[in-house]
Amino acid sequence: MIVRVLVGDDPRQQKAALARLRKIRADGGSVVVSAVVLAEVAWVLSSAYAYNRSQIADALRGVLNTPPFFMPQRGEALVALDGYAKGSAEFADYLIWSLAQAEGSTTRLTFDRRLLQHPGCEAP
């Protein structure tokens, strides 16, 4: 549903989704966005809609900053977005790393050459 709202490629679905979001907000409710959902939205925008990194980062920030969307790990997602905007790895990689750091992880083991350029990432 988030992708439909962002890209508007199906006006009927976008209109229905926006109407539902307005009602949820008016009723004081929220729509929980999990880390998995946010990563999937980034992947779909990149692979299916050819959004560039800047467009993806802007779109995801918009979701995180717009009620009624609520993400329990919002702070970690914003840190991941900052890394993604400046780096070369996929958004999901930055999100995984940010969530792990929030849980106390100090080292990430990876074979991904793009991630090995970042502090805290090491080859096994």
GROMACS .gro file of N, CA and C in nm:
model
  372
    1MET      N    1   0.082  -0.119   0.000
    1MET     CA    2   0.000   0.000   0.000
    1MET      C    3   0.086   0.126   0.000
    2ILE      N    4   0.199   0.122   0.071
    2ILE     CA    5   0.286   0.238   0.077
    2ILE      C    6   0.339   0.273  -0.061
    3VAL      N    7   0.377   0.172  -0.137
    3VAL     CA    8   0.428   0.196  -0.273
    3VAL      C    9   0.321   0.262  -0.358
    4ARG      N   10   0.196   0.215  -0.347
    4ARG     CA   11   0.088   0.275  -0.426
    4ARG      C   12   0.073   0.423  -0.392
    5VAL      N   13   0.084   0.456  -0.264
    5VAL     CA   14   0.071   0.595  -0.223
    5VAL      C   15   0.185   0.678  -0.280
    6LEU      N   16   0.307   0.624  -0.274
    6LEU     CA   17   0.424   0.699  -0.317
    6LEU      C   18   0.431   0.719  -0.468
    7VAL      N   19   0.402   0.615  -0.546
    7VAL     CA   20   0.425   0.625  -0.690
    7VAL      C   21   0.301   0.665  -0.768
    8GLY      N   22   0.184   0.638  -0.716
    8GLY     CA   23   0.061   0.679  -0.784
    8GLY      C   24   0.041   0.617  -0.921
    9ASP      N   25   0.096   0.499  -0.943
    9ASP     CA   26   0.083   0.436  -1.075
    9ASP      C   27  -0.055   0.377  -1.099
   10ASP      N   28  -0.131   0.359  -0.994
   10ASP     CA   29  -0.270   0.315  -1.006
   10ASP      C   30  -0.354   0.417  -0.930
   11PRO      N   31  -0.407   0.517  -1.001
   11PRO     CA   32  -0.479   0.626  -0.934
   11PRO      C   33  -0.595   0.579  -0.845
   12ARG      N   34  -0.664   0.474  -0.886
   12ARG     CA   35  -0.776   0.423  -0.806
   12ARG      C   36  -0.726   0.369  -0.673
   13GLN      N   37  -0.618   0.289  -0.677
   13GLN     CA   38  -0.563   0.235  -0.553
   13GLN      C   39  -0.500   0.344  -0.467
   14GLN      N   40  -0.434   0.439  -0.530
   14GLN     CA   41  -0.373   0.548  -0.454
   14GLN      C   42  -0.482   0.628  -0.382
   15LYS      N   43  -0.590   0.658  -0.451
   15LYS     CA   44  -0.699   0.734  -0.391
   15LYS      C   45  -0.759   0.658  -0.273
   16ALA      N   46  -0.781   0.528  -0.289
   16ALA     CA   47  -0.836   0.446  -0.181
   16ALA      C   48  -0.741   0.441  -0.061
   17ALA      N   49  -0.613   0.424  -0.088
   17ALA     CA   50  -0.514   0.418   0.020
   17ALA      C   51  -0.507   0.550   0.094
   18LEU      N   52  -0.503   0.661   0.021
   18LEU     CA   53  -0.496   0.792   0.085
   18LEU      C   54  -0.620   0.821   0.169
   19ALA      N   55  -0.737   0.781   0.119
   19ALA     CA   56  -0.860   0.801   0.194
   19ALA      C   57  -0.857   0.722   0.325
   20ARG      N   58  -0.809   0.599   0.318
   20ARG     CA   59  -0.799   0.516   0.438
   20ARG      C   60  -0.699   0.575   0.538
   21LEU      N   61  -0.585   0.623   0.488
   21LEU     CA   62  -0.485   0.684   0.576
   21LEU      C   63  -0.541   0.809   0.644
   22ARG      N   64  -0.615   0.890   0.570
   22ARG     CA   65  -0.676   1.010   0.629
   22ARG      C   66  -0.773   0.973   0.740
   23LYS      N   67  -0.851   0.867   0.718
   23LYS     CA   68  -0.948   0.822   0.819
   23LYS      C   69  -0.876   0.771   0.943
   24ILE      N   70  -0.772   0.692   0.923
   24ILE     CA   71  -0.695   0.641   1.038
   24ILE      C   72  -0.638   0.757   1.118
   25ARG      N   73  -0.583   0.855   1.049
   25ARG     CA   74  -0.524   0.971   1.117
   25ARG      C   75  -0.632   1.050   1.191
   26ALA      N   76  -0.745   1.073   1.126
   26ALA     CA   77  -0.854   1.148   1.188
   26ALA      C   78  -0.907   1.077   1.312
   27ASP      N   79  -0.904   0.945   1.310
   27ASP     CA   80  -0.951   0.865   1.424
   27ASP      C   81  -0.844   0.850   1.532
   28GLY      N   82  -0.726   0.909   1.509
   28GLY     CA   83  -0.620   0.900   1.608
   28GLY      C   84  -0.540   0.771   1.604
   29GLY      N   85  -0.556   0.697   1.497
   29GLY     CA   86  -0.486   0.570   1.486
   29GLY      C   87  -0.351   0.584   1.419
   30SER      N   88  -0.288   0.472   1.400
   30SER     CA   89  -0.158   0.471   1.333
   30SER      C   90  -0.144   0.347   1.246
   31VAL      N   91  -0.051   0.353   1.156
   31VAL     CA   92  -0.017   0.240   1.070
   31VAL      C   93   0.128   0.205   1.101
   32VAL      N   94   0.148   0.089   1.160
   32VAL     CA   95   0.283   0.047   1.197
   32VAL      C   96   0.358   0.002   1.072
   33VAL      N   97   0.477   0.058   1.056
   33VAL     CA   98   0.565   0.022   0.946
   33VAL      C   99   0.685  -0.051   1.006
   34SER      N  100   0.698  -0.178   0.976
   34SER     CA  101   0.810  -0.255   1.030
   34SER      C  102   0.937  -0.229   0.949
   35ALA      N  103   1.049  -0.269   1.004
   35ALA     CA  104   1.177  -0.255   0.933
   35ALA      C  105   1.173  -0.334   0.802
   36VAL      N  106   1.111  -0.451   0.805
   36VAL     CA  107   1.102  -0.534   0.684
   36VAL      C  108   1.022  -0.462   0.577
   37VAL      N  109   0.912  -0.400   0.615
   37VAL     CA  110   0.829  -0.327   0.519
   37VAL      C  111   0.907  -0.210   0.459
   38LEU      N  112   0.978  -0.136   0.543
   38LEU     CA  113   1.054  -0.022   0.492
   38LEU      C  114   1.162  -0.068   0.393
   39ALA      N  115   1.230  -0.178   0.425
   39ALA     CA  116   1.332  -0.232   0.335
   39ALA      C  117   1.269  -0.278   0.204
   40GLU      N  118   1.153  -0.339   0.212
   40GLU     CA  119   1.083  -0.385   0.091
   40GLU      C  120   1.040  -0.267   0.004
   41VAL      N  121   0.991  -0.161   0.065
   41VAL     CA  122   0.953  -0.041  -0.011
   41VAL      C  123   1.074   0.013  -0.085
   42ALA      N  124   1.187   0.021  -0.018
   42ALA     CA  125   1.310   0.070  -0.084
   42ALA      C  126   1.346  -0.019  -0.202
   43TRP      N  127   1.338  -0.149  -0.183
   43TRP     CA  128   1.374  -0.243  -0.290
   43TRP      C  129   1.279  -0.228  -0.409
   44VAL      N  130   1.150  -0.218  -0.383
   44VAL     CA  131   1.051  -0.205  -0.491
   44VAL      C  132   1.071  -0.074  -0.567
   45LEU      N  133   1.093   0.035  -0.493
   45LEU     CA  134   1.115   0.163  -0.561
   45LEU      C  135   1.238   0.159  -0.651
   46SER      N  136   1.341   0.089  -0.606
   46SER     CA  137   1.464   0.078  -0.685
   46SER      C  138   1.447  -0.016  -0.803
   47SER      N  139   1.397  -0.135  -0.777
   47SER     CA  140   1.396  -0.238  -0.882
   47SER      C  141   1.280  -0.225  -0.980
   48ALA      N  142   1.164  -0.189  -0.931
   48ALA     CA  143   1.047  -0.184  -1.020
   48ALA      C  144   1.021  -0.045  -1.077
   49TYR      N  145   1.064   0.060  -1.007
   49TYR     CA  146   1.032   0.196  -1.050
   49TYR      C  147   1.155   0.280  -1.083
   50ALA      N  148   1.274   0.220  -1.075
   50ALA     CA  149   1.401   0.285  -1.111
   50ALA      C  150   1.425   0.416  -1.037
   51TYR      N  151   1.377   0.423  -0.912
   51TYR     CA  152   1.407   0.540  -0.829
   51TYR      C  153   1.557   0.539  -0.800
   52ASN      N  154   1.619   0.656  -0.798
   52ASN     CA  155   1.759   0.663  -0.759
   52ASN      C  156   1.768   0.673  -0.606
   53ARG      N  157   1.890   0.671  -0.556
   53ARG     CA  158   1.913   0.670  -0.411
   53ARG      C  159   1.849   0.791  -0.342
   54SER      N  160   1.865   0.906  -0.400
   54SER     CA  161   1.810   1.028  -0.342
   54SER      C  162   1.657   1.022  -0.337
   55GLN      N  163   1.596   0.976  -0.444
   55GLN     CA  164   1.450   0.965  -0.448
   55GLN      C  165   1.399   0.865  -0.345
   56ILE      N  166   1.471   0.753  -0.331
   56ILE     CA  167   1.431   0.651  -0.233
   56ILE      C  168   1.444   0.707  -0.092
   57ALA      N  169   1.557   0.771  -0.063
   57ALA     CA  170   1.578   0.828   0.070
   57ALA      C  171   1.470   0.932   0.102
   58ASP      N  172   1.438   1.018   0.007
   58ASP     CA  173   1.334   1.119   0.028
   58ASP      C  174   1.198   1.054   0.052
   59ALA      N  175   1.166   0.952  -0.026
   59ALA     CA  176   1.037   0.884  -0.012
   59ALA      C  177   1.026   0.816   0.125
   60LEU      N  178   1.132   0.748   0.167
   60LEU     CA  179   1.128   0.679   0.296
   60LEU      C  180   1.124   0.779   0.412
   61ARG      N  181   1.197   0.888   0.402
   61ARG     CA  182   1.188   0.992   0.506
   61ARG      C  183   1.046   1.047   0.513
   62GLY      N  184   0.984   1.064   0.397
   62GLY     CA  185   0.846   1.110   0.395
   62GLY      C  186   0.753   1.016   0.469
   63VAL      N  187   0.770   0.887   0.449
   63VAL     CA  188   0.688   0.789   0.521
   63VAL      C  189   0.714   0.800   0.671
   64LEU      N  190   0.840   0.805   0.710
   64LEU     CA  191   0.875   0.810   0.852
   64LEU      C  192   0.827   0.938   0.921
   65ASN      N  193   0.811   1.045   0.845
   65ASN     CA  194   0.773   1.174   0.902
   65ASN      C  195   0.626   1.210   0.884
   66THR      N  196   0.546   1.116   0.831
   66THR     CA  197   0.407   1.147   0.800
   66THR      C  198   0.310   1.059   0.878
   67PRO      N  199   0.233   1.121   0.968
   67PRO     CA  200   0.127   1.044   1.034
   67PRO      C  201   0.022   1.004   0.931
   68PRO      N  202  -0.038   0.891   0.944
   68PRO     CA  203  -0.041   0.804   1.060
   68PRO      C  204   0.067   0.695   1.061
   69PHE      N  205   0.167   0.705   0.973
   69PHE     CA  206   0.272   0.603   0.974
   69PHE      C  207   0.352   0.611   1.102
   70PHE      N  208   0.382   0.496   1.159
   70PHE     CA  209   0.459   0.487   1.282
   70PHE      C  210   0.556   0.370   1.269
   71MET      N  211   0.682   0.397   1.294
   71MET     CA  212   0.782   0.291   1.292
   71MET      C  213   0.849   0.286   1.428
   72PRO      N  214   0.838   0.173   1.499
   72PRO     CA  215   0.899   0.163   1.632
   72PRO      C  216   1.050   0.192   1.632
   73GLN      N  217   1.118   0.154   1.527
   73GLN     CA  218   1.263   0.177   1.517
   73GLN      C  219   1.293   0.296   1.426
   74ARG      N  220   1.217   0.402   1.442
   74ARG     CA  221   1.231   0.519   1.356
   74ARG      C  222   1.372   0.578   1.360
   75GLY      N  223   1.427   0.591   1.478
   75GLY     CA  224   1.562   0.647   1.492
   75GLY      C  225   1.665   0.566   1.415
   76GLU      N  226   1.657   0.435   1.427
   76GLU     CA  227   1.749   0.347   1.356
   76GLU      C  228   1.729   0.357   1.205
   77ALA      N  229   1.604   0.371   1.163
   77ALA     CA  230   1.576   0.386   1.020
   77ALA      C  231   1.634   0.516   0.966
   78LEU      N  232   1.625   0.623   1.043
   78LEU     CA  233   1.681   0.751   0.999
   78LEU      C  234   1.834   0.745   0.990
   79VAL      N  235   1.897   0.675   1.084
   79VAL     CA  236   2.042   0.655   1.077
   79VAL      C  237   2.076   0.576   0.951
   80ALA      N  238   1.998   0.472   0.923
   80ALA     CA  239   2.019   0.391   0.803
   80ALA      C  240   2.002   0.475   0.677
   81LEU      N  241   1.905   0.562   0.676
   81LEU     CA  242   1.883   0.649   0.559
   81LEU      C  243   2.001   0.743   0.537
   82ASP      N  244   2.057   0.793   0.645
   82ASP     CA  245   2.175   0.880   0.631
   82ASP      C  246   2.291   0.803   0.569
   83GLY      N  247   2.313   0.680   0.616
   83GLY     CA  248   2.419   0.597   0.559
   83GLY      C  249   2.393   0.564   0.414
   84TYR      N  250   2.270   0.531   0.384
   84TYR     CA  251   2.231   0.496   0.247
   84TYR      C  252   2.251   0.614   0.153
   85ALA      N  253   2.214   0.733   0.197
   85ALA     CA  254   2.226   0.852   0.112
   85ALA      C  255   2.372   0.882   0.079
   86LYS      N  256   2.464   0.847   0.169
   86LYS     CA  257   2.605   0.877   0.150
   86LYS      C  258   2.685   0.758   0.096
   87GLY      N  259   2.631   0.638   0.111
   87GLY     CA  260   2.709   0.518   0.081
   87GLY      C  261   2.675   0.453  -0.050
   88SER      N  262   2.719   0.329  -0.064
   88SER     CA  263   2.699   0.257  -0.190
   88SER      C  264   2.625   0.125  -0.173
   89ALA      N  265   2.601   0.083  -0.050
   89ALA     CA  266   2.530  -0.043  -0.028
   89ALA      C  267   2.379  -0.022  -0.039
   90GLU      N  268   2.306  -0.131  -0.032
   90GLU     CA  269   2.159  -0.124  -0.039
   90GLU      C  270   2.103  -0.072   0.094
   91PHE      N  271   1.984  -0.013   0.088
   91PHE     CA  272   1.922   0.039   0.209
   91PHE      C  273   1.906  -0.069   0.315
   92ALA      N  274   1.865  -0.188   0.275
   92ALA     CA  275   1.845  -0.297   0.371
   92ALA      C  276   1.973  -0.325   0.450
   93ASP      N  277   2.088  -0.316   0.385
   93ASP     CA  278   2.215  -0.339   0.455
   93ASP      C  279   2.236  -0.235   0.564
   94TYR      N  280   2.212  -0.109   0.532
   94TYR     CA  281   2.227  -0.003   0.632
   94TYR      C  282   2.125  -0.017   0.744
   95LEU      N  283   2.006  -0.060   0.712
   95LEU     CA  284   1.903  -0.079   0.813
   95LEU      C  285   1.940  -0.193   0.907
   96ILE      N  286   1.985  -0.304   0.851
   96ILE     CA  287   2.028  -0.418   0.934
   96ILE      C  288   2.139  -0.375   1.029
   97TRP      N  289   2.237  -0.303   0.976
   97TRP     CA  290   2.349  -0.258   1.058
   97TRP      C  291   2.302  -0.162   1.167
   98SER      N  292   2.215  -0.069   1.134
   98SER     CA  293   2.166   0.027   1.232
   98SER      C  294   2.087  -0.043   1.343
   99LEU      N  295   2.003  -0.138   1.307
   99LEU     CA  296   1.926  -0.213   1.406
   99LEU      C  297   2.018  -0.296   1.495
  100ALA      N  298   2.122  -0.356   1.437
  100ALA     CA  299   2.217  -0.436   1.514
  100ALA      C  300   2.295  -0.347   1.612
  101GLN      N  301   2.336  -0.230   1.566
  101GLN     CA  302   2.407  -0.137   1.654
  101GLN      C  303   2.319  -0.096   1.772
  102ALA      N  304   2.192  -0.075   1.747
  102ALA     CA  305   2.100  -0.036   1.853
  102ALA      C  306   2.088  -0.146   1.959
  103GLU      N  307   2.115  -0.269   1.919
  103GLU     CA  308   2.111  -0.383   2.011
  103GLU      C  309   2.246  -0.410   2.074
  104GLY      N  310   2.345  -0.326   2.044
  104GLY     CA  311   2.476  -0.340   2.107
  104GLY      C  312   2.584  -0.404   2.022
  105SER      N  313   2.553  -0.438   1.900
  105SER     CA  314   2.654  -0.499   1.813
  105SER      C  315   2.759  -0.395   1.774
  106THR      N  316   2.884  -0.437   1.775
  106THR     CA  317   2.992  -0.347   1.737
  106THR      C  318   3.063  -0.391   1.610
  107THR      N  319   3.039  -0.513   1.566
  107THR     CA  320   3.104  -0.566   1.447
  107THR      C  321   3.002  -0.636   1.359
  108ARG      N  322   3.012  -0.610   1.229
  108ARG     CA  323   2.926  -0.679   1.133
  108ARG      C  324   3.015  -0.758   1.040
  109LEU      N  325   2.990  -0.887   1.031
  109LEU     CA  326   3.067  -0.972   0.942
  109LEU      C  327   2.996  -0.980   0.808
  110THR      N  328   3.071  -0.953   0.702
  110THR     CA  329   3.011  -0.951   0.569
  110THR      C  330   3.116  -0.978   0.462
  111PHE      N  331   3.071  -1.029   0.350
  111PHE     CA  332   3.157  -1.044   0.233
  111PHE      C  333   3.131  -0.931   0.133
  112ASP      N  334   3.032  -0.847   0.160
  112ASP     CA  335   2.993  -0.740   0.069
  112ASP      C  336   3.102  -0.633   0.066
  113ARG      N  337   3.170  -0.621  -0.047
  113ARG     CA  338   3.280  -0.526  -0.060
  113ARG      C  339   3.237  -0.382  -0.034
  114ARG      N  340   3.114  -0.349  -0.069
  114ARG     CA  341   3.066  -0.213  -0.044
  114ARG      C  342   3.057  -0.185   0.106
  115LEU      N  343   3.015  -0.285   0.182
  115LEU     CA  344   3.001  -0.265   0.327
  115LEU      C  345   3.135  -0.269   0.399
  116LEU      N  346   3.229  -0.342   0.344
  116LEU     CA  347   3.360  -0.351   0.408
  116LEU      C  348   3.432  -0.217   0.414
  117GLN      N  349   3.384  -0.119   0.340
  117GLN     CA  350   3.441   0.015   0.343
  117GLN      C  351   3.398   0.093   0.467
  118HIS      N  352   3.298   0.042   0.540
  118HIS     CA  353   3.242   0.113   0.654
  118HIS      C  354   3.303   0.065   0.785
  119PRO      N  355   3.324   0.157   0.878
  119PRO     CA  356   3.374   0.118   1.010
  119PRO      C  357   3.280   0.016   1.075
  120GLY      N  358   3.336  -0.080   1.140
  120GLY     CA  359   3.256  -0.181   1.209
  120GLY      C  360   3.222  -0.301   1.125
  121CYS      N  361   3.252  -0.296   0.996
  121CYS     CA  362   3.226  -0.410   0.907
  121CYS      C  363   3.358  -0.480   0.878
  122GLU      N  364   3.357  -0.611   0.892
  122GLU     CA  365   3.477  -0.691   0.870
  122GLU      C  366   3.442  -0.816   0.791
  123ALA      N  367   3.541  -0.865   0.717
  123ALA     CA  368   3.527  -0.993   0.649
  123ALA      C  369   3.540  -1.104   0.753
  124PRO      N  370   3.468  -1.214   0.737
  124PRO     CA  371   3.480  -1.325   0.832
  124PRO      C  372   3.620  -1.383   0.836
   0.00000   0.00000   0.00000
